[in-house]
XYZ file of C-alpha atoms in Angstrom:
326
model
C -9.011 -0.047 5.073
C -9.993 -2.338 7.383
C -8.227 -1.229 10.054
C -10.547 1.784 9.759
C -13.603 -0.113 10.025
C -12.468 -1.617 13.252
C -12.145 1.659 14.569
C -15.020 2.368 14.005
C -17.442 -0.683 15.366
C -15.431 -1.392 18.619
C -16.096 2.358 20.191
C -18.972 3.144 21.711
C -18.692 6.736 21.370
C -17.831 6.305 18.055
C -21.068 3.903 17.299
C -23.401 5.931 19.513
C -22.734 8.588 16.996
C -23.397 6.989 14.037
C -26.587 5.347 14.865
C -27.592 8.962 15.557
C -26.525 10.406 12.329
C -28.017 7.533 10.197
C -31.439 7.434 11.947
C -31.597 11.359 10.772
C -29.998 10.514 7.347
C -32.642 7.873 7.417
C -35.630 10.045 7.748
C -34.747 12.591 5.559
C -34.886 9.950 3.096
C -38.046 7.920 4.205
C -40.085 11.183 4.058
C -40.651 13.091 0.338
C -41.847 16.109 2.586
C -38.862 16.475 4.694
C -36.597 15.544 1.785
C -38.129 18.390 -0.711
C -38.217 20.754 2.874
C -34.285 20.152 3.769
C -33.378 20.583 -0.288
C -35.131 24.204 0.244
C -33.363 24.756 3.229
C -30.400 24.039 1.803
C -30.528 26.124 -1.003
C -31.647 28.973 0.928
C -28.493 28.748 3.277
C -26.670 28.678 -0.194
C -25.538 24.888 0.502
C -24.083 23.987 -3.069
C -24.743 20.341 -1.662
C -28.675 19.289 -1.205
C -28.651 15.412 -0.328
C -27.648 13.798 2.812
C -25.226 10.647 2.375
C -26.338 7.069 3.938
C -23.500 4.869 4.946
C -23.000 1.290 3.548
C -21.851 -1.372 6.157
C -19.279 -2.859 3.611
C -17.257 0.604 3.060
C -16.199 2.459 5.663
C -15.645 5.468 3.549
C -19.186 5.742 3.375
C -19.522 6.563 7.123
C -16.819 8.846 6.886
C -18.646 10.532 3.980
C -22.154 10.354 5.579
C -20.665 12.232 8.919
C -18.920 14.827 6.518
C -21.941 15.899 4.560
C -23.802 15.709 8.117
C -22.004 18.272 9.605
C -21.822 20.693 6.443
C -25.883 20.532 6.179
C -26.064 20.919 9.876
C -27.861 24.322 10.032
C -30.068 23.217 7.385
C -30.499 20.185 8.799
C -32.264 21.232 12.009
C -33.920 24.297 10.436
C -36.019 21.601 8.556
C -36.256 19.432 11.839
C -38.123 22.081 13.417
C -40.384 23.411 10.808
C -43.701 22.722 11.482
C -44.324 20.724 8.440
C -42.704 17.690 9.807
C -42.251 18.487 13.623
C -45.020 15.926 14.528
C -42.957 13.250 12.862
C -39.380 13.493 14.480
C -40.286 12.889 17.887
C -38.259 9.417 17.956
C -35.058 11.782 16.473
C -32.699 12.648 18.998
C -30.598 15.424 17.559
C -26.472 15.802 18.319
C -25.750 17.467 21.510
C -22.627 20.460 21.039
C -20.479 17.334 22.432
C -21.472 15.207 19.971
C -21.036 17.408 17.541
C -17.332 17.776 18.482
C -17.251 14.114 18.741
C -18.100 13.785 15.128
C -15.442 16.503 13.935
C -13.162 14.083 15.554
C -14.158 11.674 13.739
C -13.987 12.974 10.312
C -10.494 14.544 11.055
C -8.968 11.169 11.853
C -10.465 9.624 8.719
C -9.958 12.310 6.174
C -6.386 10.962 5.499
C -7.229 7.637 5.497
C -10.232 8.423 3.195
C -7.712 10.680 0.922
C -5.647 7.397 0.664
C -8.234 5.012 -0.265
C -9.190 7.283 -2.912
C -5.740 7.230 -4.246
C -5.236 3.271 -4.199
C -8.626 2.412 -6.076
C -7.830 5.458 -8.631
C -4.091 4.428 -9.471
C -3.204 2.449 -12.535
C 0.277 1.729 -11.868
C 1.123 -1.506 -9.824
C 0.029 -0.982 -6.207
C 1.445 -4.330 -4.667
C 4.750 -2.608 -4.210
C 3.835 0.188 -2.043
C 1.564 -1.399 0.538
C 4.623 -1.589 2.951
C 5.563 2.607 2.416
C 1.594 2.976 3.060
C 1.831 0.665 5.995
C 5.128 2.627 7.426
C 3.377 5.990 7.169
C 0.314 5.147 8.735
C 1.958 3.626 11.856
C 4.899 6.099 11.560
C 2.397 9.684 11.292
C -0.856 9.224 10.279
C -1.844 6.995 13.344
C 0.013 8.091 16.283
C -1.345 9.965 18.655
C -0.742 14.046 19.837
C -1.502 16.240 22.423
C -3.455 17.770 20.424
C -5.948 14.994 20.144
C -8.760 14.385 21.581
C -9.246 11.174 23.805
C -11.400 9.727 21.231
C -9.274 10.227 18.324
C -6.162 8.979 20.290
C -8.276 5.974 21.123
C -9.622 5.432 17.406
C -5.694 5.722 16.063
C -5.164 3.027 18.671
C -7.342 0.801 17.951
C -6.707 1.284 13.753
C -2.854 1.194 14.579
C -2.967 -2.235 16.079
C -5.146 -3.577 14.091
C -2.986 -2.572 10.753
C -0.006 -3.501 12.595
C -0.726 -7.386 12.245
C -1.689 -7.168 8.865
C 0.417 -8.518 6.148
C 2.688 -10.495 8.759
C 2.577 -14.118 6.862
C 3.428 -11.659 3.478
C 6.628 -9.811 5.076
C 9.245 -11.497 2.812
C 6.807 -10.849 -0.772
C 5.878 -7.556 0.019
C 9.418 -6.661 0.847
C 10.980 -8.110 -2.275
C 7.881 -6.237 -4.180
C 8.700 -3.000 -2.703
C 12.730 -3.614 -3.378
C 12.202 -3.932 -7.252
C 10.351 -0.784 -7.300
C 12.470 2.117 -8.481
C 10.746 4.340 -6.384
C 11.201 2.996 -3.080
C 13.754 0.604 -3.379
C 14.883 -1.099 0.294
C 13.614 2.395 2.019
C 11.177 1.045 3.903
C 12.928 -2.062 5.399
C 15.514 -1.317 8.217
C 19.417 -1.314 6.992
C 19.520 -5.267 8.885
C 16.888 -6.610 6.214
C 18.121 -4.881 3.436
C 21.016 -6.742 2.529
C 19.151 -10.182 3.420
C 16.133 -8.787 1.166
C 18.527 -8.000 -2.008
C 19.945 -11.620 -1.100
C 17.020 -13.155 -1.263
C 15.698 -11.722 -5.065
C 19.574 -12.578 -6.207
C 18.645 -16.459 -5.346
C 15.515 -16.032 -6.663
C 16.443 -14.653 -10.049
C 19.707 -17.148 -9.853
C 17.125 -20.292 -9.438
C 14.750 -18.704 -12.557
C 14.323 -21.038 -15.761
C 15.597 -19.417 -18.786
C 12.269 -18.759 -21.093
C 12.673 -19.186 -24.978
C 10.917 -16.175 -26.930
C 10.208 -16.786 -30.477
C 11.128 -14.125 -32.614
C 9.338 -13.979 -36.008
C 11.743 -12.985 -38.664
C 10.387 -11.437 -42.332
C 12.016 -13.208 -45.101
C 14.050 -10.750 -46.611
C 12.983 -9.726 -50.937
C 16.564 -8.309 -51.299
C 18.582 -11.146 -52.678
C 21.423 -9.445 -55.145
C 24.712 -10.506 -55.083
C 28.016 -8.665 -56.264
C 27.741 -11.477 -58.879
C 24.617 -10.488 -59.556
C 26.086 -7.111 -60.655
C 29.081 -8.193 -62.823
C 28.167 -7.632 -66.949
C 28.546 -10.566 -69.071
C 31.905 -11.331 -70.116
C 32.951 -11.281 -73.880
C 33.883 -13.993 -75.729
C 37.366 -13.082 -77.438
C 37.455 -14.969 -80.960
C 41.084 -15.388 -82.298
C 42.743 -13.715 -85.096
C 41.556 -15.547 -89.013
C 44.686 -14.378 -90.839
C 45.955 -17.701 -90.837
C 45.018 -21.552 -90.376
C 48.004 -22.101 -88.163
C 46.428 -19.233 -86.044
C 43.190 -20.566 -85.888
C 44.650 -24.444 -85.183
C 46.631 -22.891 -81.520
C 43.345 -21.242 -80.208
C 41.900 -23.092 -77.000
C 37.838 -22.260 -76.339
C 37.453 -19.576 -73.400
C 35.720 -20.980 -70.248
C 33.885 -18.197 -70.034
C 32.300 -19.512 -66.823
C 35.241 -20.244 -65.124
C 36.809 -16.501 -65.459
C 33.772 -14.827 -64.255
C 33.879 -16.677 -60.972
C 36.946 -15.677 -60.196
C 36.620 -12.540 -61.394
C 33.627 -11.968 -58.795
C 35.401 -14.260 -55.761
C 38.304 -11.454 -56.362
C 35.850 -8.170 -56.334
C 33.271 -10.045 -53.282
C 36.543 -10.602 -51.487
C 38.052 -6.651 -51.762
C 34.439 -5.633 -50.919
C 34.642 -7.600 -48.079
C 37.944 -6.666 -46.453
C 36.632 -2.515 -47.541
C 33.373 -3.163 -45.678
C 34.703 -5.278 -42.491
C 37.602 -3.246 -42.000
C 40.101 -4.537 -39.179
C 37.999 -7.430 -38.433
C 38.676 -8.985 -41.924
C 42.531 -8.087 -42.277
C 43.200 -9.102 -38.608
C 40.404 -11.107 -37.361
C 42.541 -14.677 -37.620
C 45.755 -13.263 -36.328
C 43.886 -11.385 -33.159
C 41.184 -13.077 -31.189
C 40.223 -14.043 -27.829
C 38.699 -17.383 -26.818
C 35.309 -17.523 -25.334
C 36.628 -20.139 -22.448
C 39.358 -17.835 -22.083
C 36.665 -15.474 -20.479
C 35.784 -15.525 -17.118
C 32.396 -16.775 -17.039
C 30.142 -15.789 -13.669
C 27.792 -17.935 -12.298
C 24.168 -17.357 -12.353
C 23.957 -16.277 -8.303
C 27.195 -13.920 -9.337
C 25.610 -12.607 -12.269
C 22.141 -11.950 -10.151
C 24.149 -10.278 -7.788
C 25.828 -8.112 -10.149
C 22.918 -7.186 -11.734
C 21.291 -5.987 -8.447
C 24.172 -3.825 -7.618
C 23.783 -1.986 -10.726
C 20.168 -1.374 -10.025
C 21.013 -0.388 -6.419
C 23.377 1.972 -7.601
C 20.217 4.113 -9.812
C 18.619 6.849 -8.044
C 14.942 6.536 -6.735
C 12.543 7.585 -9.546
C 9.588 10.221 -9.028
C 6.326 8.604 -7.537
C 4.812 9.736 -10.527
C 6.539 7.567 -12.956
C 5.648 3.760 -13.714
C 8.145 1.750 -12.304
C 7.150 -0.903 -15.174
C 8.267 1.773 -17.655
C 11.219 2.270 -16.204
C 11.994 -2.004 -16.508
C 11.271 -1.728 -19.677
């Protein structure tokens, strides 16, 4: 966060101890002898951690880290400092004083949670666009304001990360909010009860104004092609009776064609009214005209649509909201 790194640079106290703390870090790391002497130390003290950290001037974490690890090898740390191995080479080292020591546990206490949420934005896989503004509202609401219990340079580093996070974001208000809104999880919680009617407004026009988008559906040409026809046997062809020449004159040919159409419009028709049910007895006698409808307008129907999702209740933060659109 780059409020963070402001915090950091524009305090003197703050800087003073970190150009201490590197040019240690820095040595340690220069020199093979006091690198393999502090890895001994370490292990004797039962350190499960060995290696000092150098902050990187493009991440603040890394300072935050570097101060951390600092402070956890500090008894090791000066233990190799004094050994006589290297004691002729760390006369340009100034070491912490107790108060800067306490300085930079203040330090690392007011970054942890910062830290802690960095780690969780750059590890997430769900959309993070939509909960910059909760971040935002808990770091100015808790994380970043001030106690008694603080000390005067935390309460001046919150300060100075508070104000600078504060102006963040203000030419992205209106996306961020309408980002936020569509999220399942948070909804309109993070806007005040003023904006949230103008912020559901404003995705209702939105959504009104949208193009339509055609999708084209691919559709597998179906194999099954019998018909109740299909089904029907072969009709047989009824010869008349040969007892008698007068007989035989009055017989007409049977269209045998003819009789087994009508014979299958009869059966497709039964099979149709026994398969459609109501809708084939009564579906010309009963019906309702589509322009006898009510018909809403696209705004109307946007709005509609947002009430229902209004009216859902927030989803855990540890489902995808994309999911849950789906």
């Amino acid at each position: 966060m780059v409020g963070a790194k402001y915090g950091l640079r524009d305090m003197n106290s703050v800087s003073r101890i970190l150009a201490r703390v590197r040019r240690v870090v820095s040595f340690f790391h220069r020199s093979t002898t006091a690198a393999a002497l502090l890895k001994e130390k370490t292990k004797q003290q039962g350190f499960k951690n060995v290696k000092l950290l150098q902050d990187v001037p493009t991440r603040w974490n890394s300072a935050c880290d570097m101060l951390e690890r600092f402070l956890e090898l500090q008894p090791a740390i000066y233990a190799a400092l004094v050994a006589k191995e290297i004691r002729s080479n760390v006369n340009d080292i100034s070491t912490l004083s107790e108060a800067d020591i306490t300085i930079a546990e203040d330090i690392v206490s007011c970054l942890l949670p910062l830290k802690a949420i960095t780690t969780v934005l750059c590890t997430e896989k769900m959309p993070t666009v939509s909960i910059i503004l909760p971040l935002q509202r808990k770091l100015l609401t808790s994380v970043l304001v001030s106690t008694e219990m603080d000390s005067d340079v935390i309460k001046q580093m919150k300060k100075a990360m508070a104000s600078d996070l504060e102006s963040r974001y203000s030419n992205k208000q209106e996306f961020l909010q309408e980002c936020t809104a569509l999220d399942p999880r948070f909804k309109v919680s993070c806007v005040n009860a003023e904006q949230q009617h103008e912020v559901y407004h404003r995705l209702a026009v939105e959504a009104a104004n949208m193009k339509p988008r055609l999708v084209s559906v691919k559709v597998e040409p179906t194999t099954s092609t019998t018909t109740v026809a299909d089904d029907l046997p072969a009709l047989p062809v009824m010869l008349p009776d040969m007892e008698s020449a007068d007989a035989q004159s009055d017989v007409k040919p049977v269209d045998v064609t003819t009789t087994s159409t009508k014979i299958t419009s009869d059966l497709t028709t039964q099979s149709s009214c026994a398969s459609g049910g109501l809708a084939s007895i009564l579906g010309d006698v009963v019906f309702i005209k589509e322009e006898m409808l009510p018909k809403k307008s696209n705004l109307e129907q946007a709005i509609f649509e947002i009430d229902v999702f209004k009216g859902h209740a927030l989803i855990p933060m540890s489902e995808d909201p994309l999911v849950w659109w789906i």
